[in-house]
XYZ file of C-alpha atoms in Angstrom:
128
model
C -16.053 1.820 14.674
C -13.293 0.999 12.242
C -12.331 -2.365 12.834
C -9.079 -4.462 11.709
C -8.494 -8.016 11.211
C -5.051 -8.904 10.253
C -4.010 -12.376 9.409
C -1.234 -14.588 7.306
C 0.777 -14.947 10.315
C 2.558 -18.615 10.606
C 5.954 -19.830 11.428
C 8.706 -19.781 8.895
C 12.766 -21.093 8.506
C 15.027 -18.095 8.536
C 15.054 -16.540 4.991
C 11.534 -17.504 4.388
C 8.785 -15.421 3.380
C 4.992 -14.358 4.290
C 2.906 -12.109 3.375
C 0.336 -10.544 6.428
C -3.305 -8.825 5.951
C -5.222 -6.344 7.373
C -8.922 -6.073 6.518
C -10.188 -2.505 7.255
C -13.957 -2.188 7.750
C -16.673 0.191 9.284
C -14.465 2.937 7.911
C -16.185 6.791 8.106
C -13.565 8.566 6.486
C -11.841 8.413 3.431
C -8.245 8.927 4.313
C -5.892 6.974 7.310
C -3.016 6.646 8.653
C -2.085 3.126 8.565
C 0.632 0.829 9.748
C 2.366 -2.072 10.618
C 3.845 -2.360 14.394
C 5.453 -5.443 15.999
C 6.084 -6.351 19.880
C 8.293 -9.412 20.841
C 8.265 -10.465 24.153
C 9.821 -8.716 27.043
C 9.878 -6.130 24.496
C 8.364 -2.801 23.561
C 6.030 -2.344 20.766
C 8.058 -0.517 17.719
C 7.061 0.370 14.077
C 8.152 -1.777 11.325
C 6.430 0.038 8.140
C 3.607 2.918 7.857
C 1.639 4.655 5.172
C 1.021 8.498 6.175
C -2.058 10.429 4.595
C -0.018 11.742 1.719
C 0.801 7.898 0.232
C 4.439 8.425 2.378
C 5.940 5.102 2.983
C 8.491 4.907 6.035
C 10.537 1.758 7.596
C 12.239 1.037 10.106
C 16.122 0.509 9.478
C 15.593 -3.033 10.663
C 13.402 -4.096 8.058
C 14.052 -1.825 5.054
C 14.883 -3.598 2.052
C 13.730 -7.038 3.548
C 9.375 -5.862 3.811
C 6.977 -3.895 1.542
C 3.952 -2.113 2.819
C 1.357 -1.486 0.087
C -2.388 -0.601 0.391
C -5.441 -1.580 -1.600
C -7.740 1.480 -1.292
C -10.713 -0.216 -3.329
C -10.579 -3.494 -0.942
C -9.624 -1.357 2.306
C -6.852 -3.841 2.801
C -3.015 -3.443 4.033
C -0.445 -5.968 3.273
C 3.121 -6.736 4.392
C 5.220 -8.453 2.621
C 8.098 -9.964 4.661
C 11.289 -11.825 2.739
C 14.073 -12.793 3.904
C 12.759 -13.686 7.586
C 15.107 -13.333 10.441
C 14.909 -14.913 14.073
C 14.662 -11.252 15.146
C 11.648 -10.840 13.444
C 9.796 -13.170 15.476
C 6.958 -10.895 16.963
C 3.060 -10.427 17.254
C 2.550 -8.036 14.325
C -0.524 -5.318 14.832
C -1.571 -3.744 12.068
C -2.788 0.113 13.183
C -5.266 3.034 12.015
C -6.164 6.540 12.034
C -8.328 9.075 10.541
C -6.984 11.864 12.617
C -3.625 12.012 12.331
C -1.338 14.732 11.102
C 2.276 13.272 11.275
C 4.171 12.503 8.218
C 7.405 10.044 7.387
C 9.348 8.979 9.868
C 7.213 10.580 13.031
C 4.404 8.366 12.014
C 6.732 5.096 12.293
C 7.546 6.508 15.995
C 3.534 7.397 16.594
C 2.256 3.879 18.378
C 0.854 5.808 21.155
C -1.423 7.925 18.750
C -3.117 5.612 16.391
C -6.855 5.017 17.679
C -7.676 1.490 16.380
C -5.429 -1.676 16.686
C -6.426 -5.167 15.316
C -5.806 -8.352 17.395
C -2.720 -9.315 16.264
C -1.350 -11.837 14.209
C 1.899 -13.854 15.451
C 4.840 -14.273 13.214
C 7.907 -17.134 14.194
C 11.024 -17.140 12.687
C 13.137 -20.251 13.672
C 16.988 -20.346 12.444
């Protein structure tokens, strides 16, 4: 049973930066689709950035150019570097992983319902 633990959230002013980390443990497979999703109060959970099983990275248009997703395969850690943060980035951020998803690219970004494993989330609050 894979376990995902996020950290790195916090409160920052607009224009600031944060780096989220997601440590994956108890991995039974060598290749996973992974991604970051977020959910603001009263809104649906949305894809932020994903890495598919081929290593292709896709970003939501709202974060493109400001956020960077990376993966340290040796340490099984997924990162999300968030720069130029805006108040509308305020949300709970979740890490997700799945060893079976065959979706690629943008299709994976919209596949929140298909990811089998989720972390508990880390809160990001951006003030203006």
